[in-house]
PDB file of C-alpha atoms in Angstrom:
ATOM      1  CA  MET A 266      -0.299  -0.262   0.009  1.00 76.00           C
ATOM      2  CA  PRO A 267       1.415   3.303  -0.863  1.00 91.00           C
ATOM      3  CA  LEU A 268       1.867   5.586   2.284  1.00 96.00           C
ATOM      4  CA  ALA A 269       0.457   9.365   1.910  1.00 97.00           C
ATOM      5  CA  LEU A 270       3.614  11.822   2.574  1.00 98.00           C
ATOM      6  CA  ALA A 271       2.471  12.768   6.029  1.00 97.00           C
ATOM      7  CA  GLU A 272       2.612   9.222   7.043  1.00 97.00           C
ATOM      8  CA  PHE A 273       6.154   8.631   5.050  1.00 98.00           C
ATOM      9  CA  ASN A 274       7.600  11.679   6.928  1.00 98.00           C
ATOM     10  CA  SER A 275       6.623  10.353  10.459  1.00 98.00           C
ATOM     11  CA  ALA A 276       7.082   6.679  10.112  1.00 97.00           C
ATOM     12  CA  PRO A 277      10.135   5.175  11.900  1.00 98.00           C
ATOM     13  CA  ALA A 278      12.890   4.767   9.276  1.00 98.00           C
ATOM     14  CA  ALA A 279      13.162   0.748  10.154  1.00 98.00           C
ATOM     15  CA  GLU A 280       9.615   0.599   8.622  1.00 97.00           C
ATOM     16  CA  LEU A 281      10.505   2.528   5.680  1.00 98.00           C
ATOM     17  CA  ARG A 282      14.161   0.769   4.927  1.00 97.00           C
ATOM     18  CA  PRO A 283      12.160  -1.957   3.074  1.00 95.00           C
ATOM     19  CA  THR A 284      10.307  -0.167   0.857  1.00 95.00           C
ATOM     20  CA  LEU A 285      13.178   1.978  -0.028  1.00 97.00           C
ATOM     21  CA  THR A 286      15.297  -0.500  -0.708  1.00 95.00           C
ATOM     22  CA  ALA A 287      12.432  -2.190  -2.798  1.00 92.00           C
ATOM     23  CA  CYS A 288      12.407   1.269  -5.056  1.00 94.00           C
ATOM     24  CA  LEU A 289      16.448   0.943  -4.992  1.00 96.00           C
ATOM     25  CA  ALA A 290      18.826  -1.538  -3.375  1.00 95.00           C
ATOM     26  CA  VAL A 291      21.465   0.973  -2.854  1.00 97.00           C
ATOM     27  CA  PRO A 292      22.141   1.989   1.489  1.00 97.00           C
ATOM     28  CA  ARG A 293      23.470   4.859   0.449  1.00 97.00           C
ATOM     29  CA  TRP A 294      20.335   6.088  -1.682  1.00 98.00           C
ATOM     30  CA  VAL A 295      17.919   5.048   1.019  1.00 98.00           C
ATOM     31  CA  ASP A 296      19.808   6.595   3.787  1.00 98.00           C
ATOM     32  CA  THR A 297      19.840   9.708   2.005  1.00 98.00           C
ATOM     33  CA  VAL A 298      16.073   9.735   1.306  1.00 98.00           C
ATOM     34  CA  LEU A 299      15.366   8.906   4.956  1.00 98.00           C
ATOM     35  CA  GLU A 300      17.685  11.462   6.287  1.00 98.00           C
ATOM     36  CA  GLY A 301      16.023  14.439   4.046  1.00 97.00           C
ATOM     37  CA  ARG A 302      12.572  13.751   5.989  1.00 98.00           C
ATOM     38  CA  PRO A 303      10.009  15.479   6.963  1.00 98.00           C
ATOM     39  CA  TYR A 304       9.106  16.827   3.223  1.00 98.00           C
ATOM     40  CA  ALA A 305       6.884  19.596   2.101  1.00 97.00           C
ATOM     41  CA  ASP A 306       5.861  17.657  -1.110  1.00 97.00           C
ATOM     42  CA  PHE A 307       6.589  14.919  -3.479  1.00 96.00           C
ATOM     43  CA  ALA A 308       9.232  17.159  -5.665  1.00 97.00           C
ATOM     44  CA  ALA A 309      11.311  18.003  -2.760  1.00 98.00           C
ATOM     45  CA  LEU A 310      11.184  14.115  -1.841  1.00 98.00           C
ATOM     46  CA  SER A 311      12.217  13.863  -5.332  1.00 96.00           C
ATOM     47  CA  LYS A 312      14.791  16.279  -5.236  1.00 97.00           C
ATOM     48  CA  SER A 313      16.461  14.181  -2.153  1.00 97.00           C
ATOM     49  CA  ALA A 314      16.422  10.800  -4.279  1.00 97.00           C
ATOM     50  CA  ASP A 315      18.049  12.907  -7.300  1.00 95.00           C
ATOM     51  CA  SER A 316      20.858  14.221  -4.638  1.00 96.00           C
ATOM     52  CA  ALA A 317      22.216  10.264  -4.078  1.00 94.00           C
ATOM     53  CA  THR A 318      22.411   9.883  -7.885  1.00 92.00           C
ATOM     54  CA  PRO A 319      24.934   9.334  -9.891  1.00 94.00           C
ATOM     55  CA  LEU A 320      25.204   5.847  -8.445  1.00 96.00           C
ATOM     56  CA  ARG A 321      28.633   4.405  -7.834  1.00 96.00           C
ATOM     57  CA  ARG A 322      29.492   1.715 -10.033  1.00 95.00           C
ATOM     58  CA  ASN A 323      30.100  -0.533  -6.942  1.00 95.00           C
ATOM     59  CA  GLU A 324      26.590   0.629  -6.138  1.00 97.00           C
ATOM     60  CA  ILE A 325      25.043  -0.367  -9.710  1.00 97.00           C
ATOM     61  CA  ARG A 326      26.615  -4.162  -9.597  1.00 95.00           C
ATOM     62  CA  ASP A 327      24.506  -4.526  -6.205  1.00 94.00           C
ATOM     63  CA  ALA A 328      21.486  -2.706  -7.157  1.00 95.00           C
ATOM     64  CA  ILE A 329      21.586  -4.862 -10.437  1.00 93.00           C
ATOM     65  CA  ALA A 330      21.558  -8.395  -8.467  1.00 87.00           C
ATOM     66  CA  ALA A 331      18.101  -7.404  -6.918  1.00 81.00           C
ATOM     67  CA  HIS A 332      16.161  -6.755 -10.507  1.00 82.00           C
ATOM     68  CA  PRO A 333      14.975 -10.116 -12.627  1.00 79.00           C
ATOM     69  CA  ARG A 334      15.912 -10.554 -16.474  1.00 78.00           C
ATOM     70  CA  ILE A 335      14.189  -8.685 -18.625  1.00 75.00           C
ATOM     71  CA  GLY A 336      11.393 -10.927 -20.097  1.00 65.00           C
ATOM     72  CA  GLU A 337      11.598 -13.005 -16.834  1.00 63.00           C
ATOM     73  CA  ARG A 338       8.865 -12.711 -14.255  1.00 60.00           C
ATOM     74  CA  PRO A 339       9.998 -12.852 -10.387  1.00 53.00           C
ATOM     75  CA  THR A 340       9.201 -15.172  -8.514  1.00 57.00           C
ATOM     76  CA  SER A 341       9.289 -14.103  -5.128  1.00 55.00           C
ATOM     77  CA  ASN A 342       6.666 -11.677  -3.509  1.00 57.00           C
ATOM     78  CA  GLY A 343       7.296  -8.107  -2.104  1.00 58.00           C
ATOM     79  CA  SER A 344       6.449  -4.960  -3.533  1.00 54.00           C
ATOM     80  CA  ASP A 345       9.962  -5.006  -6.023  1.00 54.00           C
ATOM     81  CA  ALA A 346       8.548  -8.415  -7.386  1.00 48.00           C
ATOM     82  CA  ASP A 347       5.064  -6.694  -7.974  1.00 52.00           C
ATOM     83  CA  TRP A 348       6.673  -3.682  -9.422  1.00 51.00           C
ATOM     84  CA  SER A 349       9.361  -5.354 -11.751  1.00 52.00           C
ATOM     85  CA  ARG A 350       5.762  -7.567 -12.965  1.00 47.00           C
ATOM     86  CA  SER A 351       3.813  -4.729 -13.489  1.00 51.00           C
ATOM     87  CA  GLU A 352       6.656  -2.663 -14.793  1.00 51.00           C
ATOM     88  CA  GLN A 353       7.504  -5.404 -17.700  1.00 50.00           C
ATOM     89  CA  SER A 354       4.053  -6.263 -18.644  1.00 45.00           C
ATOM     90  CA  GLY A 355       4.819  -5.202 -21.981  1.00 50.00           C
ATOM     91  CA  VAL A 356       7.631  -7.799 -22.900  1.00 56.00           C
ATOM     92  CA  ASP A 357       5.794 -10.475 -24.678  1.00 61.00           C
ATOM     93  CA  ASN A 358       8.736 -11.941 -26.540  1.00 63.00           C
ATOM     94  CA  ALA A 359      10.424 -13.956 -23.540  1.00 69.00           C
ATOM     95  CA  ASP A 360      11.883 -16.448 -25.992  1.00 76.00           C
ATOM     96  CA  GLU A 361      13.732 -13.563 -28.092  1.00 80.00           C
ATOM     97  CA  PHE A 362      14.624 -12.229 -24.945  1.00 81.00           C
ATOM     98  CA  ALA A 363      16.408 -15.440 -23.444  1.00 83.00           C
ATOM     99  CA  ALA A 364      19.266 -15.598 -26.495  1.00 88.00           C
ATOM    100  CA  ALA A 365      19.575 -11.589 -26.152  1.00 90.00           C
ATOM    101  CA  ASN A 366      19.713 -11.985 -22.641  1.00 88.00           C
ATOM    102  CA  ALA A 367      22.665 -14.364 -22.502  1.00 92.00           C
ATOM    103  CA  GLU A 368      24.621 -12.405 -25.025  1.00 95.00           C
ATOM    104  CA  TYR A 369      24.303  -9.331 -22.597  1.00 96.00           C
ATOM    105  CA  GLU A 370      25.417 -10.963 -19.805  1.00 95.00           C
ATOM    106  CA  GLU A 371      28.349 -12.968 -21.610  1.00 96.00           C
ATOM    107  CA  ARG A 372      29.590  -9.584 -22.307  1.00 97.00           C
ATOM    108  CA  PHE A 373      29.144  -7.449 -19.251  1.00 97.00           C
ATOM    109  CA  GLY A 374      28.682 -10.154 -16.116  1.00 95.00           C
ATOM    110  CA  HIS A 375      25.491  -8.612 -15.307  1.00 94.00           C
ATOM    111  CA  VAL A 376      21.430  -8.847 -16.330  1.00 92.00           C
ATOM    112  CA  PHE A 377      20.436  -6.112 -18.895  1.00 93.00           C
ATOM    113  CA  LEU A 378      18.686  -3.561 -16.796  1.00 93.00           C
ATOM    114  CA  VAL A 379      16.211  -1.082 -18.329  1.00 93.00           C
ATOM    115  CA  CYS A 380      13.232   1.131 -17.283  1.00 91.00           C
ATOM    116  CA  ALA A 381      10.867  -0.915 -18.618  1.00 87.00           C
ATOM    117  CA  SER A 382       7.635   0.593 -18.000  1.00 85.00           C
ATOM    118  CA  GLY A 383       5.288   1.915 -20.477  1.00 84.00           C
ATOM    119  CA  ARG A 384       7.840   0.231 -23.074  1.00 86.00           C
ATOM    120  CA  SER A 385       7.149  -2.609 -25.870  1.00 84.00           C
ATOM    121  CA  GLY A 386       9.012  -5.517 -25.968  1.00 82.00           C
ATOM    122  CA  GLU A 387      10.277  -4.783 -29.203  1.00 88.00           C
ATOM    123  CA  GLU A 388      11.362  -1.604 -27.868  1.00 91.00           C
ATOM    124  CA  LEU A 389      13.159  -2.860 -25.172  1.00 89.00           C
ATOM    125  CA  LEU A 390      14.705  -5.738 -27.310  1.00 91.00           C
ATOM    126  CA  ALA A 391      16.048  -3.055 -29.632  1.00 93.00           C
ATOM    127  CA  ASN A 392      17.510  -1.035 -26.316  1.00 95.00           C
ATOM    128  CA  LEU A 393      19.264  -4.155 -25.286  1.00 95.00           C
ATOM    129  CA  ARG A 394      21.083  -4.925 -28.640  1.00 95.00           C
ATOM    130  CA  SER A 395      22.019  -1.727 -29.278  1.00 97.00           C
ATOM    131  CA  ARG A 396      23.450  -1.747 -25.911  1.00 98.00           C
ATOM    132  CA  LEU A 397      25.583  -4.519 -26.495  1.00 97.00           C
ATOM    133  CA  GLY A 398      28.171  -2.117 -28.683  1.00 97.00           C
ATOM    134  CA  ASN A 399      29.223  -0.129 -25.424  1.00 98.00           C
ATOM    135  CA  ASP A 400      32.208  -0.959 -23.304  1.00 97.00           C
ATOM    136  CA  PRO A 401      31.801  -2.481 -20.343  1.00 97.00           C
ATOM    137  CA  GLU A 402      32.483   0.878 -18.007  1.00 96.00           C
ATOM    138  CA  THR A 403      30.061   3.012 -20.276  1.00 97.00           C
ATOM    139  CA  GLU A 404      27.061   0.156 -19.943  1.00 97.00           C
ATOM    140  CA  LEU A 405      27.355  -0.128 -15.954  1.00 96.00           C
ATOM    141  CA  ASP A 406      27.018   4.045 -16.149  1.00 96.00           C
ATOM    142  CA  VAL A 407      23.643   3.353 -18.587  1.00 97.00           C
ATOM    143  CA  ALA A 408      22.354   0.548 -16.389  1.00 97.00           C
ATOM    144  CA  GLY A 409      23.140   3.078 -13.096  1.00 96.00           C
ATOM    145  CA  ALA A 410      20.865   5.929 -15.003  1.00 96.00           C
ATOM    146  CA  GLU A 411      18.057   3.142 -15.677  1.00 96.00           C
ATOM    147  CA  LEU A 412      18.181   2.326 -12.109  1.00 96.00           C
ATOM    148  CA  ALA A 413      17.444   5.987 -11.340  1.00 96.00           C
ATOM    149  CA  LYS A 414      14.859   6.061 -13.561  1.00 95.00           C
ATOM    150  CA  ILE A 415      13.333   3.042 -11.569  1.00 94.00           C
ATOM    151  CA  ALA A 416      13.724   4.127  -8.501  1.00 96.00           C
ATOM    152  CA  HIS A 417      11.793   7.376  -9.089  1.00 95.00           C
ATOM    153  CA  LEU A 418       8.785   5.226 -10.692  1.00 94.00           C
ATOM    154  CA  ARG A 419       8.708   3.335  -7.596  1.00 93.00           C
ATOM    155  CA  LEU A 420       8.981   5.782  -5.265  1.00 97.00           C
ATOM    156  CA  ALA A 421       5.805   7.649  -6.687  1.00 95.00           C
ATOM    157  CA  LYS A 422       4.117   4.267  -6.460  1.00 93.00           C
ATOM    158  CA  ALA A 423       5.353   3.831  -2.974  1.00 95.00           C
ATOM    159  CA  VAL A 424       4.485   7.590  -1.488  1.00 97.00           C
ATOM    160  CA  THR A 425       1.621   9.550  -2.442  1.00 92.00           C
ATOM    161  CA  ALA A 426       1.587  13.120  -2.596  1.00 77.00           C
TER     162      ALA A 426
END
C-alpha cells in the first residue's frame, strides 16, 4: 500500500527501509532519502532521491542483482517483485529475450537493466541490442541511470502526495 507523504515523514526509519530498498537496493540512496525527512511535497522527496545519484559503480553492480532479467517474471513476493511484474507487462517476446539476455550477460557479467515501464517488448529488445555495442564501463553507467529512473517510478508508487 502506498503511504501518504505525511505518513512517510513520520514513520520510523526501520519501517520505511524495506520499501525504499525495494525502490532501489542502494543503502546510501535509502539513507539519503530517510535523512531528508520531513518533505514538504513529493517534489522535495524526488529532489532528495536525485541528490544520491549518480550511483557509484559498486552500488550499481549490487543493485542490479536485485532485479530479474527482462522477459523473466520474478518468482518472489513483495513490493519489488510486484513492481517488476507491472513494469515488464509489455514484454511479450520472452523467448527472444532469453538469447539476447545470454549474450548481454556474457559480455557484461550482469543482467540487462532498463526502465521497462510503458515500453514494448520490441523496444526493449532493440535497446538491449544497441547497448551491446557499449564498453563495460559505459554500460555500467547506463545501467545506473536506468536504476535511477526505476527508483523514481517506484518511489512514486510507494509514496503519494
